[in-house]
Short mmCIF file of C-alpha atoms (C1' of nucleotides) in Angstrom, two decimals:
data_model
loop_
_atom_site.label_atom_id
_atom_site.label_comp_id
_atom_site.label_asym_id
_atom_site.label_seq_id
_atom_site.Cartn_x
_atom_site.Cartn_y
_atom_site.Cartn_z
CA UNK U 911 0.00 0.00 0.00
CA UNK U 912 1.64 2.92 -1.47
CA UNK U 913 2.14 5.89 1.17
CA UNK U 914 -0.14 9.09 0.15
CA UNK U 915 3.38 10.53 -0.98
CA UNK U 916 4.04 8.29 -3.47
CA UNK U 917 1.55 8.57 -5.78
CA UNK U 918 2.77 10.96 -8.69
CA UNK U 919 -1.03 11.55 -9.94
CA UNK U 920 -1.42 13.06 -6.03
CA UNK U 921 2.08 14.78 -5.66
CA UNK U 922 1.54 16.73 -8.86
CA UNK U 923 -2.61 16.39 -9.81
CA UNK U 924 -1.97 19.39 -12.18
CA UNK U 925 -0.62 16.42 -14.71
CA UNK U 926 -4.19 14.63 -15.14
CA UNK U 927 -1.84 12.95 -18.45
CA UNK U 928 1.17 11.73 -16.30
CA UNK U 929 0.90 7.94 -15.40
CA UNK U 930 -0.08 7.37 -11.71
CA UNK U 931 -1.37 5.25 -9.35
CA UNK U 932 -5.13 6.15 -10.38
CA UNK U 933 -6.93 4.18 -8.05
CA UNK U 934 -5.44 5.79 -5.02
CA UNK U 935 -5.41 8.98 -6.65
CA UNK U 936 -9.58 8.34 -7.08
CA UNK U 937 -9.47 7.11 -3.32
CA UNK U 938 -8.07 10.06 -1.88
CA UNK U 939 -9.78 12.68 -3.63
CA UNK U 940 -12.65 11.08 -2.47
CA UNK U 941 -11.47 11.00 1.05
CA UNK U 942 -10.63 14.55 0.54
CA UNK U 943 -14.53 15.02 -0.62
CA UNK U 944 -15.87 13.51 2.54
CA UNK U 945 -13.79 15.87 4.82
CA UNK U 946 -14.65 18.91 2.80
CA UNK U 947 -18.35 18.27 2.80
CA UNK U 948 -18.31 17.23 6.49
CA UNK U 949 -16.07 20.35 7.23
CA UNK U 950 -18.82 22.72 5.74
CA UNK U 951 -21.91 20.63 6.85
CA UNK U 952 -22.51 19.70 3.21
CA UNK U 953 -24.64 16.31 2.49
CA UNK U 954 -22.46 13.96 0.54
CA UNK U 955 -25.56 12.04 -0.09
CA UNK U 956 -25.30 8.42 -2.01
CA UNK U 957 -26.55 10.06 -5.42
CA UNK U 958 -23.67 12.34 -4.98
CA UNK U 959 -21.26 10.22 -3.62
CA UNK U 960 -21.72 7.89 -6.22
CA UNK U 961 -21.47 10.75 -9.40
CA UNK U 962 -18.48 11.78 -8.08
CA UNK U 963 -16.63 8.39 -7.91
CA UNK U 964 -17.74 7.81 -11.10
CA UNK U 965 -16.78 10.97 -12.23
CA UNK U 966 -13.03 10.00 -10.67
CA UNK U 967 -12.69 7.00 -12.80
CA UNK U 968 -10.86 8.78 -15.67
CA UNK U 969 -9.15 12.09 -16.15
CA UNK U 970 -11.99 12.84 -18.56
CA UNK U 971 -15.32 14.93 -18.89
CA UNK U 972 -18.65 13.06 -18.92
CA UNK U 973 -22.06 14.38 -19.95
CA UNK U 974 -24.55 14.73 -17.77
CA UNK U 975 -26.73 12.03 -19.65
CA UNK U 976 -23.19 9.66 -19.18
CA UNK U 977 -23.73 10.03 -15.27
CA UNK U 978 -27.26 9.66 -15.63
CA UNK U 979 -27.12 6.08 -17.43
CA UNK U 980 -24.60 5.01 -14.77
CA UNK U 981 -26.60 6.25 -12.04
CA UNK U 982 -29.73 4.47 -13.39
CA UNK U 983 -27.99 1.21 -14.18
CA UNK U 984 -27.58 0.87 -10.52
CA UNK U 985 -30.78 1.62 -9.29
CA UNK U 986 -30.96 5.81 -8.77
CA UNK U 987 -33.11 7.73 -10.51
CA UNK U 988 -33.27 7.85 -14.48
CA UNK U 989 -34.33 11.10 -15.21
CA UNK U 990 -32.17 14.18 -16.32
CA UNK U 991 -32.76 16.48 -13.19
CA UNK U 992 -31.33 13.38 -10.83
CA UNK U 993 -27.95 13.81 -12.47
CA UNK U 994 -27.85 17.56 -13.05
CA UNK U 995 -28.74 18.09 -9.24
CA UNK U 996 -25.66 16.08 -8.28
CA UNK U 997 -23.89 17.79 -10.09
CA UNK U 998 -24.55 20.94 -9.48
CA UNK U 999 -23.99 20.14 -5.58
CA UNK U 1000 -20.57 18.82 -6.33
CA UNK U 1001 -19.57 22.05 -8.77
CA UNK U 1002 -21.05 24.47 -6.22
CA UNK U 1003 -18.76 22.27 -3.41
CA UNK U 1004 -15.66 22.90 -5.37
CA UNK U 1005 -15.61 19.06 -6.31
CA UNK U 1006 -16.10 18.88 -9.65
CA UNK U 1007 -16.19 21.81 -12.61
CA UNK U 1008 -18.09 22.05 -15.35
CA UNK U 1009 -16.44 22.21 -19.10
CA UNK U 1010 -18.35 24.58 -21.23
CA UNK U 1011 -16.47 23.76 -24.38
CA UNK U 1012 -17.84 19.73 -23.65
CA UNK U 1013 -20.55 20.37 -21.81
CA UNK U 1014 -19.48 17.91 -19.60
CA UNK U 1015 -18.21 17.72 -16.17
CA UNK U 1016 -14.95 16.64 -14.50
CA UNK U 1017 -13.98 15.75 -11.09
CA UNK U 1018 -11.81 18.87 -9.25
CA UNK U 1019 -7.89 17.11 -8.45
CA UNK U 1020 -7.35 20.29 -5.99
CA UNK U 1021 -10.30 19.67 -3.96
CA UNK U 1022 -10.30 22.30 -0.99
CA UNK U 1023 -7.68 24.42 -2.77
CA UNK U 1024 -9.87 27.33 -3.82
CA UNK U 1025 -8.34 27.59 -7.34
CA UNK U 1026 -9.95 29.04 -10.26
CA UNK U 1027 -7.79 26.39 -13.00
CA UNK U 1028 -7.51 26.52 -16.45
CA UNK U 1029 -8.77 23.82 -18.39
CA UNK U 1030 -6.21 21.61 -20.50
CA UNK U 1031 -8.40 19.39 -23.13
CA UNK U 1032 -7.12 16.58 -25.18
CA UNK U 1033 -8.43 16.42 -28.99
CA UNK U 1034 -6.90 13.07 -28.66
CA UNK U 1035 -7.58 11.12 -26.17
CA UNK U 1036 -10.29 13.61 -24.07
CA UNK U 1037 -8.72 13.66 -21.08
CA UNK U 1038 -8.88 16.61 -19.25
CA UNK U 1039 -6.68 18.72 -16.59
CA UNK U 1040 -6.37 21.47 -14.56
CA UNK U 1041 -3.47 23.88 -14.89
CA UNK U 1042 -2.80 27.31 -12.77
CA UNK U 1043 -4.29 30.27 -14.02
CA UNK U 1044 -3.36 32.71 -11.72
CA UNK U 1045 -0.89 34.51 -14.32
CA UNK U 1046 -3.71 34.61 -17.31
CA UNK U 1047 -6.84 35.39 -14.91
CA UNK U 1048 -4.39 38.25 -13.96
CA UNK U 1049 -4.16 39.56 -17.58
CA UNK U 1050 -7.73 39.22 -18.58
CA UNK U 1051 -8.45 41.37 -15.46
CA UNK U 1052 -5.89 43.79 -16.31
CA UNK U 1053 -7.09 44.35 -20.11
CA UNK U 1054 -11.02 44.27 -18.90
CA UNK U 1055 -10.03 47.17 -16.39
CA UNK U 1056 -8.72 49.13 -19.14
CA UNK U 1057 -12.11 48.41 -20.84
CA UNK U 1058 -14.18 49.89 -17.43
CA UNK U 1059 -15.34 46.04 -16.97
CA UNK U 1060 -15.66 44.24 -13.53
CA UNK U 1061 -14.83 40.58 -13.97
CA UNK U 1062 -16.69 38.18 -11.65
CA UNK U 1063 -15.76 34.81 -13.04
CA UNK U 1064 -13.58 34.13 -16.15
CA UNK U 1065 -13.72 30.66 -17.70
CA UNK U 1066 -10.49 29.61 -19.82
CA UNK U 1067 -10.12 26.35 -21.92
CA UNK U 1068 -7.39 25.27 -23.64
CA UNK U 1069 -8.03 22.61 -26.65
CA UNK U 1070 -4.57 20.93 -27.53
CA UNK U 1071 -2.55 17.40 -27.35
CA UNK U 1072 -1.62 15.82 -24.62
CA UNK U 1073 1.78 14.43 -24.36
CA UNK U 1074 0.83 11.02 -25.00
CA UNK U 1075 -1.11 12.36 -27.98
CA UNK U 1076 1.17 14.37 -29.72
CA UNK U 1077 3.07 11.51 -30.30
CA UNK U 1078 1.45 9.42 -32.64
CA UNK U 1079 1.24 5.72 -31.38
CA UNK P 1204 -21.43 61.92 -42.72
CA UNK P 1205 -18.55 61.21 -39.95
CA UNK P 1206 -15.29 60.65 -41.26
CA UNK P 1207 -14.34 57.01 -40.09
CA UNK P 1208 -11.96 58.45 -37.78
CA UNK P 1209 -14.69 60.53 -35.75
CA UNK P 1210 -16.64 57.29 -34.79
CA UNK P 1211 -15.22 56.16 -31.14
CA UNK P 1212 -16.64 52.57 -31.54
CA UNK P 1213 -14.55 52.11 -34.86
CA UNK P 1214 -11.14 53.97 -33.55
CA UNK P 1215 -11.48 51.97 -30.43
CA UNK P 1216 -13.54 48.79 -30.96
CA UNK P 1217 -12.63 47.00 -28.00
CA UNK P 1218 -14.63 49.27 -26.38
CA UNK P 1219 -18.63 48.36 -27.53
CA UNK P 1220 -19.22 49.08 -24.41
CA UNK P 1221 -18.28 52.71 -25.18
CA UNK P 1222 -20.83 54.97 -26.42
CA UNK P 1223 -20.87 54.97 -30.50
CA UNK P 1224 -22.35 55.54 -33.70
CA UNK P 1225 -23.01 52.26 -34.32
CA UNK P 1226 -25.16 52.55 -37.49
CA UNK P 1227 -21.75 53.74 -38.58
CA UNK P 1228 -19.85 50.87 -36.65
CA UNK P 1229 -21.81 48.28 -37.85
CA UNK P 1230 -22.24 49.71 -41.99
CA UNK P 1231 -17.87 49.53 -41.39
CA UNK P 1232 -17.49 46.22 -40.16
CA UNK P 1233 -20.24 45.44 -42.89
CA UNK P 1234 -17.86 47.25 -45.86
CA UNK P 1235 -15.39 45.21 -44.17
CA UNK P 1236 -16.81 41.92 -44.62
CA UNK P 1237 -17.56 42.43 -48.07
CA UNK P 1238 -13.78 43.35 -48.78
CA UNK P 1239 -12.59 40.50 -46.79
CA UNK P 1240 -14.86 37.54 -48.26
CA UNK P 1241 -14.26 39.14 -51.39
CA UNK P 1242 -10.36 39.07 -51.06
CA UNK P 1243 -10.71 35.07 -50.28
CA UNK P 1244 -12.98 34.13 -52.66
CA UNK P 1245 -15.21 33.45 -49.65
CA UNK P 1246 -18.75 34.16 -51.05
CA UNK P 1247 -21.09 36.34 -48.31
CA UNK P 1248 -24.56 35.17 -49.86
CA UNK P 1249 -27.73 36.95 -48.71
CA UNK P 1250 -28.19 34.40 -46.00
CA UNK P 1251 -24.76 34.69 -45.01
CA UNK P 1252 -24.93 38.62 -45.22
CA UNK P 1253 -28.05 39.13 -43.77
CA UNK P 1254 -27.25 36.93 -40.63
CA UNK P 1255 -23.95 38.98 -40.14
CA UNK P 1256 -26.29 42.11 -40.09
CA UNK P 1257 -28.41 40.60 -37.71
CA UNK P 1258 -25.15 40.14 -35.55
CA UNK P 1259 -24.53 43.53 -36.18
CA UNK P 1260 -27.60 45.13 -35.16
CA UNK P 1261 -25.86 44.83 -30.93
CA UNK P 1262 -23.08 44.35 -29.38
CA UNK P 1263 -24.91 40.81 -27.77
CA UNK P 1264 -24.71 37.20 -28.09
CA UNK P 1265 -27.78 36.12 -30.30
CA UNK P 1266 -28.31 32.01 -29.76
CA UNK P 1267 -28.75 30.10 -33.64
CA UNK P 1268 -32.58 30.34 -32.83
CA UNK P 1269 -33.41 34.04 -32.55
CA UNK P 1270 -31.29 34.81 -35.64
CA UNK P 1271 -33.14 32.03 -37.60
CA UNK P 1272 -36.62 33.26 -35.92
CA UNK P 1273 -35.55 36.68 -37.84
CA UNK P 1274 -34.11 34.78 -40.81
CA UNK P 1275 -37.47 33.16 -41.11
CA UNK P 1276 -39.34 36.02 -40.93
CA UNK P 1277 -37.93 37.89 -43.60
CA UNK P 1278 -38.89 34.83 -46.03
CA UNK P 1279 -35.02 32.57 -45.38
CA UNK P 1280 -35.55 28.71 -44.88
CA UNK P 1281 -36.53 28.49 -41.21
CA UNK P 1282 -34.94 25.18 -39.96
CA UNK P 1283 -32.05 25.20 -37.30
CA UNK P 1284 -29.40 24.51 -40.15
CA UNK P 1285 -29.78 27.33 -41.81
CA UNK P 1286 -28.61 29.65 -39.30
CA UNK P 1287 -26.43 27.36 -38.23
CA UNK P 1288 -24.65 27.27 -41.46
CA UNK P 1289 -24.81 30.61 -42.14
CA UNK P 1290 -23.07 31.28 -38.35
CA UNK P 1291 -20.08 28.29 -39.27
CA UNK P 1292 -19.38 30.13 -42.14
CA UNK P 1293 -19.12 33.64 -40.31
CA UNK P 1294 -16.71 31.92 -37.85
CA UNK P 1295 -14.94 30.52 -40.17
CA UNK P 1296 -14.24 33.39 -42.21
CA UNK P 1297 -13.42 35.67 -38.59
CA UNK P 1298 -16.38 37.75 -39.09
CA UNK P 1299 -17.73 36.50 -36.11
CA UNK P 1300 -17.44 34.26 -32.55
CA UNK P 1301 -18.93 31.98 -30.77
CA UNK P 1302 -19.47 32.84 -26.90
CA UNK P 1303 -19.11 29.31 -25.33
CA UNK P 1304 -20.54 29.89 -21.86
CA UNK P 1305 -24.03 31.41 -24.00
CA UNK P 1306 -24.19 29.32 -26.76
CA UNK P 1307 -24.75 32.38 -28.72
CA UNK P 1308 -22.68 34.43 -31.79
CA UNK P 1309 -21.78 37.62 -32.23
CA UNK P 1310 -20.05 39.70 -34.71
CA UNK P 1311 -16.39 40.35 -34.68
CA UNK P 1312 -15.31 43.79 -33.72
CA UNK P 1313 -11.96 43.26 -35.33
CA UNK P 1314 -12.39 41.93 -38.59
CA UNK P 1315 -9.49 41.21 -40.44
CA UNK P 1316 -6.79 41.44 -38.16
CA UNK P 1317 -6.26 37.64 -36.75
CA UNK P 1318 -6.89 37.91 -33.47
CA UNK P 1319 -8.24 35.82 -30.77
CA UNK P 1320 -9.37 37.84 -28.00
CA UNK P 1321 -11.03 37.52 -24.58
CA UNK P 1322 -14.76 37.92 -24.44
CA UNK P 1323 -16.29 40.16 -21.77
CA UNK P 1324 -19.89 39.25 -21.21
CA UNK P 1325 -21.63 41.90 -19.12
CA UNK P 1326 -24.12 39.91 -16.94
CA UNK P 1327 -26.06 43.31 -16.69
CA UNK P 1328 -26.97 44.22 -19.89
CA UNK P 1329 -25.91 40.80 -22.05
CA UNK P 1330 -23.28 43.00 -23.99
CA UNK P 1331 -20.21 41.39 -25.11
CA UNK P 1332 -17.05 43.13 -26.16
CA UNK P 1333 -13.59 41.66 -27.08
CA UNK P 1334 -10.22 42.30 -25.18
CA UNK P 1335 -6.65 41.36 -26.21
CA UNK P 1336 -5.62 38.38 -25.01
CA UNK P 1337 -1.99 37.97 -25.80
CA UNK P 1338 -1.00 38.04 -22.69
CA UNK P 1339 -3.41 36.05 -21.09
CA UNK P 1340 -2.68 33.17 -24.12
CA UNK P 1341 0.88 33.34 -23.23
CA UNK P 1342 0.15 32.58 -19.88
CA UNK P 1343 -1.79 29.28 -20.35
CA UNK P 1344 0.65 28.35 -22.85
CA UNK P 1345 3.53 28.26 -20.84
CA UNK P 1346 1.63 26.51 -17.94
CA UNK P 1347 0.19 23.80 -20.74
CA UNK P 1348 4.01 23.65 -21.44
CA UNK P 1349 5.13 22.60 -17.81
CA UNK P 1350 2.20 19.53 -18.38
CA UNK P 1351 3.63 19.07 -21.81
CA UNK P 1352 0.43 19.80 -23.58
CA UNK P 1353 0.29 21.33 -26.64
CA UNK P 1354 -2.49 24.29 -27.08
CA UNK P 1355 -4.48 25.03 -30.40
CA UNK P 1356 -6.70 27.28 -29.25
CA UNK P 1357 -7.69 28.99 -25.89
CA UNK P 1358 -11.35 30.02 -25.21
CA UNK P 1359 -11.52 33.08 -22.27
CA UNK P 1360 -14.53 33.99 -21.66
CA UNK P 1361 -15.19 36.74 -18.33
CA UNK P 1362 -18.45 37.26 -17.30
CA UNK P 1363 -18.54 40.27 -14.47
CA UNK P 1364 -20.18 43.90 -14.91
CA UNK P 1365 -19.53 46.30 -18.20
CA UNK P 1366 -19.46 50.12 -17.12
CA UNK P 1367 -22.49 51.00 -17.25
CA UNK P 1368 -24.03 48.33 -15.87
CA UNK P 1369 -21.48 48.62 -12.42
CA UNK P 1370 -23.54 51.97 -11.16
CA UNK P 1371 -26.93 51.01 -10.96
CA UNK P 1372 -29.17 53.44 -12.59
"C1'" DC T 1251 -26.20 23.83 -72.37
"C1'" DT T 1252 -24.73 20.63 -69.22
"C1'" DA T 1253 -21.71 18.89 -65.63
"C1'" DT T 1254 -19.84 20.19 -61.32
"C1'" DG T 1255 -19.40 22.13 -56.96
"C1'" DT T 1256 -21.43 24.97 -53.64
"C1'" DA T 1257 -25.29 26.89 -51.21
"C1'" DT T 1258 -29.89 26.53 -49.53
"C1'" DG T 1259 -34.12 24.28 -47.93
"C1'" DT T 1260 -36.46 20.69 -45.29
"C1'" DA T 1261 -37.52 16.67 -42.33
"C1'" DA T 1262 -36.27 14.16 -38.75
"C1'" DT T 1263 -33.73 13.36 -34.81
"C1'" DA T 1264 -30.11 13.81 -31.36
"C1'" DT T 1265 -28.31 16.11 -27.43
"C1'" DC T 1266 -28.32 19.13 -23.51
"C1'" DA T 1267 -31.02 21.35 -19.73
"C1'" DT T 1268 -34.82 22.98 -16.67
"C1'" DA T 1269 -39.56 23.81 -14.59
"C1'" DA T 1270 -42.99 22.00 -11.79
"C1'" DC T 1271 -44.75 18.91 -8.76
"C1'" DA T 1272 -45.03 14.57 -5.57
"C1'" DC T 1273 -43.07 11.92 -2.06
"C1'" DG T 1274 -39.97 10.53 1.64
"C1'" DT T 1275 -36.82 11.42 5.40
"C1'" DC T 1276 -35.14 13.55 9.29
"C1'" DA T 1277 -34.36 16.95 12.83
"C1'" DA T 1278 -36.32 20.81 15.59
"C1'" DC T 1279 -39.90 22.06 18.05
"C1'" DC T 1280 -44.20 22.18 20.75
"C1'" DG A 86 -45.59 11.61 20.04
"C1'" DG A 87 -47.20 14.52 16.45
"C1'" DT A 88 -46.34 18.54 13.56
"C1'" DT A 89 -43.72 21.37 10.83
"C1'" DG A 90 -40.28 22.67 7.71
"C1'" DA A 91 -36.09 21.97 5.15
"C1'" DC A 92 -33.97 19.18 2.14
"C1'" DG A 93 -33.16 15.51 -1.01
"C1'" DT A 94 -34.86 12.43 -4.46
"C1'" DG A 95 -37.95 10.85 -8.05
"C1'" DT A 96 -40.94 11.64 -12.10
"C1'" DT A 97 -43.41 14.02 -15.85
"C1'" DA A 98 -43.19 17.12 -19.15
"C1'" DT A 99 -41.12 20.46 -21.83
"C1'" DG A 100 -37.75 23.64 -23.52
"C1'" DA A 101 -33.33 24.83 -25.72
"C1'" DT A 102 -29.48 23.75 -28.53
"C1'" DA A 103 -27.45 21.21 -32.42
"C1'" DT A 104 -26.72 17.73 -36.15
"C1'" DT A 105 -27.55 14.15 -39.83
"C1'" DA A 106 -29.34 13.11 -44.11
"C1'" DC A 107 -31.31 14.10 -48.11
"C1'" DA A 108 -33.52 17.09 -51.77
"C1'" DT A 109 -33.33 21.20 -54.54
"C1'" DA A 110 -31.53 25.42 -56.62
"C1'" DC A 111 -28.03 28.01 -58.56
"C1'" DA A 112 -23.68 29.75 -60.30
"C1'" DT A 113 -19.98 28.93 -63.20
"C1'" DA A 114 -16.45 26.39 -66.01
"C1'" DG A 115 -16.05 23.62 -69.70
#
DNA sequence: CTATGTATGTAATATCATAACACGTCAACC
DNA sequence: GGTTGACGTGTTATGATATTACATACATAG
């Protein structure tokens, strides 16, 4: 049983493409999860619980109707609103973000960090990650300032290669 | 008739939030359009045209369906792939964007010049007006660079307050 | 004038998302 | 112990966005 600090995918979660220990890396963002959401008084209910993990499966975005045919396959509701309610709970919780380029949702890998990412999004192989935005969020703000604009929320997607795509086979 | 120069929207068209002649603003980017298509070999059909006047009519987001709602009433086929055809080819050609987080279009305030800029979507008002981006680009591309992924294109999209729409009444 | 490519029109359908309401659970309160 | 109210879940129905596939028109090169 690997120690937390082994696990590359947890040491550096920014790199959603480098190969780690996924399982754990699943695990203990969903240990992380339960602590937030208990810290906060939150309800990680079973519905929610359950999008999540599946959303922690794979570095990728799913669709709403995705997490909806999973859910109802094992035995939760089948209609839209049961997905898009969990959701919504786990992107308001800062466990998951939304993808507007995909429409599609991811699970967070900085849970608890308070980050506002970037986006990194594989034509290839769809696998999505996070990367620090601190520097670009800084110069949108700067440029809408010198346009008299207040900016509340800026969303930034990158569509690209990952390294294991760029390289073909 | 203003000289071009006199109109503030044109000499400064990152600013449609700026007051402006904008019968004059849009009849440019219109003249514009023509030369450009015409340069390519691109052909700006009455659909195509008429949609890019549409676009030009505010500085807002219009979603595929209330362009073709006007498209249809002025006698243009009035199924979804008609506007959406005529929209493609607008993006395509740099005449106008799409605003992800609206699903909606809107005409390009910087025709000709190859730039991608950083949308500023006033939640107030629904106007949208472009900002450079360089810098901002630069910055996700050298933090895609530490993950090793390779970035085509960047979508920044701020939502927040435009000027006027910051003091309430 | 006819073959070709491109644009437009239409029907049908796929995909994404929300409003409105019913029911169940649980804790706080009397 | 029953009542109330908040919250979560489930379901129906509908709305909003987008595409596929095919038919038709139309310009232009040959």
């Amino acid at each position: 049983m690997p120690d937390p600090h082994d696990c590359p995918g947890c040491a550096a979660p920014d790199l959603a493409f480098a190969a780690h220990d996924h399982a754990h890396c699943a695990h203990d963002a969903l240990n992380r999860a339960e602590a937030l959401t208990a810290a906060t008084g939150a309800r990680l209910t079973p519905v929610r619980r359950r999008v999540l993990e599946i959303l922690l499966e794979e570095h990728k975005a799913l669709g709403a109707y995705d997490v909806l045919s999973r859910l109802a396959q094992e035995g939760f509701g089948n209609q839209p609103p049961v997905a898009y309610r969990a959701l919504e709970f786990l992107v308001d919780q800062g466990l998951a973000h939304r993808i507007q380029r995909l429409n599609a949702f991811t699970a967070c890998t900085h849970m608890g960090e308070d980050h506002a990412p970037a986006f990194l999004i594989c034509r290839g192989c769809h696998s999505v990650a996070e990367a620090a935005a601190t520097a670009a969020r800084a110069a949108v703000e700067t440029e809408a300032a010198r346009a008299g604009f207040q900016v509340e929320r800026t969303t930034i997607e990158a569509l690209g290669l990952c390294p294991a795509c760029r390289v073909p086979a």
